[in-house]
Amino acid sequence: MTIIKAVRGTRDLLPPETALWNRIEATARSVFARYNFGEIRTPVFEDTGLFARGVGEETDIISKEMYTWEDRARAQSEKTQSLTLRPENTAGVVRAYIEHGLGESGLLQKLYYIGPQFRRERPQKGRYRQFSQIGAEVIGPPSAGSESPLRDAEVLEMLATLLDELGITGWTLELNSVGSAADRARYNEVLRAALVPVAGQMCADCQRRAVTNPLRVLDCKVASDQPIIETLPKIVDSLDDASKAHFAQVLAALDAAQVPYTRNDRLVRGLDYYTRTTFEFTHGGLGAQNALLGGGRYDGLSDAIGGPRAPGIGFAMGEDRLVLTLQALETAAQTIKADAFIAPIGEGLNPAALALAHELRRAGLRIELGEGSFRLKKSFEAADKTARAIVILGEDELESGILTVKNFSTGMQTKVPRAELAVVLKGPSE
Ligand code: AMP
């Protein structure tokens, strides 16, 4: 029989790596809490129209990467509907914001999410078809201050804090402003005109983009197109005064908070809904897929999907890439060892060993439970691999309540009364 394997572009996460995933998520939750964000969980599939309208028909995500299917009606009362596994989470969060009238409070909504996203991309290291994003959005009516450049700077400063607390050193923040919707429209025309004489020498994708969505040309990675792209007009020259002032204030606040950044005129990002500030954090240790996270302001997204005016700013970090970066930096958690391995001597002591394990686990220790049919040598070998100490439980120990403990790091063997066992095994607090 053929063996069924995980689908291409998906993978299993196993211990000990999952401990690193959990640490990343715990750190993110802790940082988000300090900035007063709350968690939102939206469904992993949505009406296809949400992404078509929210992300933009001309993006790679929508045009070729979505997992979409016709969901057949199962009853007369239902309609067949086109559904899509979410390729990103911002559109879902904004849909939820609209659906639950979150803007009616008049307050800023500060929401974060952690969860899987799905894109039919060509799999490679750091790029998967199911991947996990940790993201956050700050969104609200303009009266709540949602358009303020302070919100942009605060989100960026929070990201710098999060990466630092995760132990990710050596990141780079690249920033740009793509202006208001009107600035972008103007720039698109400037770019369209500038592309007419040169598009013929560019890659097939760029030739198409030059007509349908000229801004996307700036995302092109094809080497031979780069010299041509360098000569194209820059978006900063198409920004109106309000957008220029907004960007200047974001930069001033970042300077005050000592968040280092570099400006990148070509950073327009893959999604259509961005306005004004766009940004990306990269890391040299990641190779070709070097983006740790990306984000930006999306002042028109809520309107685009039929909601009230609700400017916002957000980001999505690739959790898979955080894991890869930390592994490369070798700060990753080593295999976590149990506090102790309990070795019953003889199968008759298995129940007593379970009782002892129960007691110690209730006291907060991480315990590996051995097996009474093992010879002592085999128990020692298993214990040495999985735990920091071994506790031997024979008939004598059970009767006397005095247990034999060997600590593998010091090599010391001691006799410990059962009542003191938990404290001794926990060891000196660090
Ligand atoms: P985006 O939603 O395209 O702005 O992506 C935000 C971040 O998600 C990127 O910077 C990556 O870290 C991560 N990411 C995007 N696509 C993938 C993928 N296919 N596999 C792994 N991570 C991804």
XYZ file of C-alpha atoms and ligand atoms in Angstrom:
453
model
C 0.000 0.000 0.000
C 1.257 3.502 -0.727
C 2.013 5.521 2.353
C -0.028 8.688 2.781
C 2.158 11.674 3.551
C 1.512 15.275 4.608
C 0.430 17.330 1.600
C 3.136 19.273 -0.280
C 3.765 22.613 1.393
C 2.360 21.457 4.732
C 4.296 19.837 7.558
C 4.039 18.407 11.022
C 5.573 20.306 13.895
C 7.078 17.966 16.445
C 8.652 18.317 19.861
C 11.093 19.757 20.766
C 10.463 22.377 18.037
C 6.898 22.926 19.231
C 8.326 24.213 22.533
C 9.904 27.027 20.541
C 6.589 27.776 18.821
C 4.912 27.955 22.202
C 7.583 30.259 23.563
C 7.205 32.603 20.590
C 3.435 32.703 21.035
C 3.705 33.264 24.792
C 6.152 36.135 24.269
C 3.898 37.686 21.612
C 0.852 37.452 23.905
C 2.801 39.020 26.742
C 4.011 41.938 24.604
C 0.553 42.491 23.051
C -1.008 42.570 26.527
C 1.384 45.303 27.613
C 0.287 47.422 24.649
C -3.332 46.703 25.605
C -4.272 44.504 22.645
C -6.940 41.793 22.913
C -7.097 38.544 20.946
C -9.488 37.940 18.039
C -10.085 34.541 16.430
C -11.795 34.514 13.061
C -12.774 31.456 10.964
C -10.133 29.870 8.727
C -12.471 30.090 5.733
C -14.510 32.998 4.496
C -16.662 34.037 1.565
C -14.326 34.328 -1.449
C -15.673 37.826 -2.148
C -14.085 39.114 1.056
C -10.579 38.478 -0.255
C -11.352 39.527 -3.813
C -12.587 42.894 -2.547
C -10.322 43.290 0.453
C -6.967 42.058 -0.833
C -7.362 43.044 -4.481
C -8.087 41.036 -7.635
C -4.752 41.883 -9.239
C -2.527 40.542 -6.462
C -0.709 37.211 -6.768
C -2.558 35.995 -3.706
C -5.954 36.429 -5.309
C -5.062 35.614 -8.879
C -3.182 32.381 -8.281
C -2.647 31.374 -4.674
C -6.034 30.918 -3.042
C -7.607 27.617 -2.037
C -11.137 28.194 -3.254
C -14.012 25.786 -3.690
C -17.704 25.776 -4.400
C -19.426 24.823 -1.192
C -22.543 22.971 -2.302
C -25.880 23.748 -0.736
C -27.041 20.906 1.526
C -30.595 22.129 1.965
C -33.107 24.150 0.003
C -32.571 27.014 2.422
C -28.855 27.177 1.568
C -27.135 28.606 -1.460
C -24.049 27.221 -3.107
C -21.282 29.570 -2.076
C -17.711 30.140 -3.114
C -15.485 29.778 -0.048
C -11.756 30.320 0.427
C -9.223 29.251 3.035
C -7.910 32.534 4.371
C -4.643 33.590 2.718
C -4.194 36.337 5.328
C -6.112 37.546 8.356
C -6.547 41.303 8.012
C -9.592 41.071 5.743
C -11.235 38.667 8.217
C -10.514 40.971 11.153
C -11.968 43.968 9.328
C -15.013 41.906 8.320
C -15.510 41.027 11.991
C -15.008 44.682 12.976
C -17.826 45.653 10.608
C -20.082 42.694 11.421
C -19.963 43.305 15.183
C -20.173 47.087 14.936
C -16.917 47.414 16.879
C -16.480 50.977 15.617
C -19.683 52.042 17.351
C -17.878 52.216 20.677
C -16.023 55.223 19.296
C -12.790 53.688 20.625
C -9.765 52.325 18.854
C -9.877 48.542 18.485
C -6.526 46.878 19.143
C -6.734 43.245 18.108
C -4.189 40.487 17.637
C -4.416 37.000 16.162
C -2.267 33.892 15.905
C -3.166 31.209 13.406
C -2.748 29.319 10.136
C -3.017 30.935 6.689
C -3.111 29.173 3.329
C -1.549 30.093 -0.008
C -0.805 27.880 -2.976
C 2.782 29.094 -3.354
C 5.767 27.195 -4.633
C 7.080 25.592 -1.452
C 10.669 26.221 -0.408
C 12.514 26.834 2.837
C 10.545 29.474 4.740
C 7.627 29.321 2.314
C 4.799 26.894 2.899
C 1.249 26.383 1.719
C 0.011 26.296 5.283
C 1.921 28.711 7.471
C 1.219 30.568 10.665
C 0.986 34.296 11.155
C 1.033 36.366 14.312
C -0.553 39.696 13.526
C -2.246 42.714 15.011
C -4.505 45.494 13.833
C -5.287 48.938 15.243
C -8.526 50.128 13.680
C -11.292 52.568 14.508
C -13.271 55.594 13.423
C -11.167 58.664 12.565
C -12.583 60.370 15.697
C -10.740 57.745 17.778
C -7.411 58.894 16.368
C -7.028 55.908 14.062
C -5.310 57.998 11.382
C -2.671 59.414 13.701
C 0.974 58.788 12.756
C 1.492 58.007 16.440
C -0.428 54.750 15.903
C 1.984 53.759 13.097
C 5.009 54.547 15.228
C 3.580 52.737 18.255
C 2.965 49.566 16.223
C 6.523 49.689 14.856
C 7.980 50.309 18.296
C 5.936 47.358 19.630
C 7.388 45.151 16.893
C 10.922 46.204 17.764
C 10.173 45.296 21.393
C 8.676 41.941 20.421
C 11.621 40.944 18.224
C 14.054 42.021 20.929
C 12.199 40.040 23.600
C 12.152 36.988 21.344
C 15.931 37.255 21.135
C 15.941 38.002 17.387
C 18.983 40.168 16.948
C 20.099 41.809 13.725
C 16.696 42.646 12.203
C 16.225 45.501 9.745
C 13.119 47.682 9.503
C 12.407 49.088 6.037
C 9.781 51.785 5.681
C 7.987 53.619 2.926
C 4.847 55.648 2.360
C 2.573 54.764 -0.539
C 0.410 57.831 0.152
C -3.348 58.170 0.174
C -5.604 56.358 -2.285
C -5.497 59.497 -4.466
C -1.665 59.642 -4.298
C -1.475 55.997 -5.273
C -3.865 56.497 -8.170
C -1.767 59.454 -9.380
C 1.472 57.509 -9.004
C -0.026 54.524 -10.805
C -0.650 56.759 -13.835
C 2.841 58.285 -13.656
C 4.261 54.773 -13.504
C 2.003 53.488 -16.280
C 3.273 56.259 -18.569
C 6.906 55.644 -17.583
C 6.508 51.925 -18.289
C 5.181 52.285 -21.819
C 8.612 52.626 -23.503
C 10.396 50.016 -21.297
C 7.829 47.321 -20.462
C 8.625 45.414 -23.660
C 12.098 44.620 -22.287
C 10.751 43.306 -18.970
C 9.544 39.883 -17.737
C 6.114 38.584 -18.761
C 4.620 39.352 -15.333
C 5.828 42.955 -15.509
C 4.442 43.375 -19.012
C 1.032 42.379 -17.668
C 1.412 44.490 -14.503
C 2.471 47.520 -16.535
C -1.063 47.542 -17.907
C -3.206 46.162 -15.080
C -1.463 47.312 -11.899
C 1.815 49.205 -12.499
C 2.597 49.503 -8.771
C 3.215 45.739 -8.626
C 6.171 46.143 -11.004
C 8.148 47.470 -8.024
C 7.775 44.059 -6.323
C 9.458 42.260 -9.232
C 12.424 40.110 -8.216
C 13.657 39.194 -11.727
C 17.325 40.245 -11.879
C 17.334 41.579 -15.436
C 14.379 43.888 -14.643
C 16.130 45.587 -11.738
C 18.138 48.206 -13.698
C 14.941 49.268 -15.472
C 12.998 49.501 -12.213
C 15.740 51.693 -10.725
C 15.035 54.337 -13.371
C 11.267 54.521 -12.718
C 9.739 57.516 -10.898
C 9.526 57.164 -7.101
C 6.277 57.239 -5.173
C 7.579 59.783 -2.675
C 7.464 62.380 -5.466
C 3.737 61.751 -5.955
C 2.719 62.201 -2.298
C 0.524 65.178 -1.427
C 1.417 67.474 1.476
C -0.800 65.665 3.996
C 0.795 62.290 3.206
C 4.285 63.771 3.338
C 3.552 65.339 6.738
C 2.062 62.072 8.019
C 5.174 60.131 7.013
C 7.486 62.762 8.527
C 5.636 62.446 11.838
C 5.934 58.652 11.824
C 9.686 58.996 11.316
C 10.014 61.655 14.030
C 8.228 59.440 16.575
C 10.446 56.477 15.651
C 13.533 58.640 16.096
C 12.278 59.722 19.534
C 11.699 56.086 20.544
C 15.113 55.126 19.103
C 13.724 52.541 16.700
C 16.237 52.176 13.854
C 14.877 52.058 10.280
C 15.893 52.527 6.668
C 13.702 54.007 3.956
C 12.926 51.892 0.905
C 11.222 53.688 -1.995
C 10.196 50.432 -3.622
C 8.362 48.952 -0.700
C 4.772 48.858 -1.955
C 3.934 45.379 -0.615
C 1.851 42.639 -2.160
C -1.613 43.656 -1.059
C -3.713 46.356 -2.681
C -5.268 47.819 0.416
C -2.238 49.626 1.812
C -2.196 53.432 2.127
C 0.517 55.678 3.548
C 2.937 53.776 5.808
C 4.152 50.386 4.569
C 6.900 48.425 6.259
C 8.776 45.174 6.373
C 11.159 43.671 8.915
C 13.786 41.425 7.369
C 16.524 39.177 8.711
C 19.728 38.253 6.915
C 19.751 34.725 8.361
C 16.670 33.695 6.368
C 18.131 33.491 2.861
C 15.828 34.167 -0.115
C 12.646 34.373 1.937
C 14.079 37.033 4.220
C 10.882 38.855 5.273
C 10.042 38.261 8.919
C 6.939 40.375 8.769
C 5.162 42.983 6.755
C 2.415 45.476 7.268
C 1.095 48.909 6.806
C -1.778 51.301 6.993
C -5.063 50.489 5.251
C -7.278 53.535 5.582
C -9.728 52.447 2.862
C -10.075 48.718 3.546
C -13.253 48.876 5.630
C -14.977 51.044 2.999
C -13.794 48.664 0.273
C -15.612 45.754 1.867
C -18.774 47.716 2.545
C -18.149 48.976 6.079
C -17.955 52.400 7.709
C -14.860 54.539 7.393
C -12.324 52.856 9.670
C -8.668 53.660 9.046
C -6.227 51.193 10.493
C -2.711 49.880 10.625
C -1.479 46.354 11.147
C 1.101 43.708 10.398
C 1.518 39.973 9.993
C 4.653 38.133 11.059
C 5.540 34.761 9.627
C 5.776 32.543 12.688
C 7.534 29.815 10.670
C 10.238 32.359 9.840
C 10.608 33.476 13.456
C 11.262 29.831 14.308
C 13.836 29.477 11.504
C 15.586 32.663 12.581
C 15.785 31.626 16.213
C 17.061 28.188 15.246
C 19.753 29.817 13.097
C 20.709 32.105 15.977
C 21.026 29.005 18.149
C 19.101 30.576 20.953
C 16.441 27.967 20.340
C 15.333 25.955 23.332
C 17.360 22.790 23.646
C 15.469 19.606 24.211
C 13.632 20.245 27.420
C 14.427 17.589 29.986
C 12.016 16.325 32.598
C 12.820 17.138 36.242
C 12.916 13.430 37.018
C 12.427 9.939 35.633
C 10.721 7.533 38.013
C 12.055 3.997 37.740
C 9.893 1.342 39.401
C 11.848 -1.836 40.184
C 9.572 -4.639 38.988
C 6.164 -4.515 37.361
C 4.488 -4.881 40.757
C 5.625 -1.354 41.562
C 4.048 0.240 38.487
C 0.911 1.386 40.345
C 3.002 2.907 43.163
C 5.166 4.631 40.543
C 2.095 6.171 38.917
C 0.991 7.394 42.358
C 4.404 8.981 42.964
C 4.391 10.577 39.498
C 0.898 11.933 40.184
C 2.103 13.464 43.463
C 5.135 15.139 41.881
C 3.249 16.362 38.804
C 0.614 17.908 41.057
C 3.502 19.670 42.801
C 4.384 21.224 39.419
C 7.237 18.995 38.288
C 7.802 17.631 34.825
C 7.980 13.855 35.264
C 8.778 10.970 32.928
C 7.327 7.694 34.159
C 9.441 4.570 33.556
C 8.365 0.952 33.416
C 8.857 -1.751 36.045
C 9.732 -4.492 33.554
C 12.889 -2.591 32.566
C 16.187 -3.696 34.018
C 17.815 -0.955 36.094
C 20.466 -0.350 33.417
C 17.816 0.270 30.778
C 15.952 2.635 33.098
C 19.160 4.566 33.716
C 19.815 4.878 29.979
C 16.283 6.096 29.266
C 16.414 8.470 32.236
C 19.727 9.965 31.184
C 18.246 10.876 27.786
C 14.983 12.355 28.992
C 15.439 13.712 32.517
C 17.809 15.591 34.807
C 17.495 12.985 37.580
C 16.301 9.449 38.246
C 14.199 8.394 41.234
C 14.398 4.687 42.063
C 11.288 3.139 43.526
C 11.744 -0.385 44.868
C 9.939 -2.289 47.651
C 12.337 -0.890 50.270
C 11.853 2.685 49.152
C 8.089 2.289 49.130
C 8.069 0.924 52.678
C 10.603 3.304 54.196
C 9.433 6.403 52.301
C 13.107 7.186 51.596
C 13.898 7.342 47.893
C 17.158 7.025 46.010
C 17.755 9.973 43.675
C 20.605 10.349 41.230
C 21.201 13.783 39.747
C 22.764 13.410 36.288
C 24.391 16.826 36.117
C 26.265 16.503 39.435
C 26.543 12.699 39.352
C 25.501 12.640 43.034
C 23.308 9.886 44.455
C 21.315 10.754 47.598
C 18.555 9.411 49.826
C 15.578 11.733 50.025
C 12.452 11.453 52.212
C 9.327 11.366 50.055
C 7.955 14.556 51.643
C 11.044 16.488 50.499
C 11.295 14.937 47.077
C 9.511 17.671 45.113
C 11.684 20.416 46.597
C 14.917 18.487 46.032
C 14.021 17.656 42.419
C 13.098 21.235 41.601
C 16.638 22.135 42.566
C 17.891 25.543 43.580
C 15.756 28.274 42.025
C 17.604 30.151 39.291
P 2.079 39.041 3.809
O 0.747 38.652 4.391
O 2.291 38.524 2.419
O 2.370 40.483 3.985
O 3.176 38.255 4.658
C 3.529 38.623 5.968
C 4.560 37.660 6.477
O 4.027 36.354 6.500
C 5.791 37.557 5.584
O 6.713 38.548 5.930
C 6.306 36.174 5.936
O 7.086 36.201 7.113
C 5.041 35.412 6.204
N 4.638 34.603 5.039
C 3.940 35.001 3.939
N 3.747 33.979 3.100
C 4.327 32.894 3.655
C 4.469 31.515 3.279
N 3.939 31.031 2.162
N 5.149 30.696 4.122
C 5.672 31.155 5.281
N 5.564 32.429 5.683
C 4.905 33.296 4.894
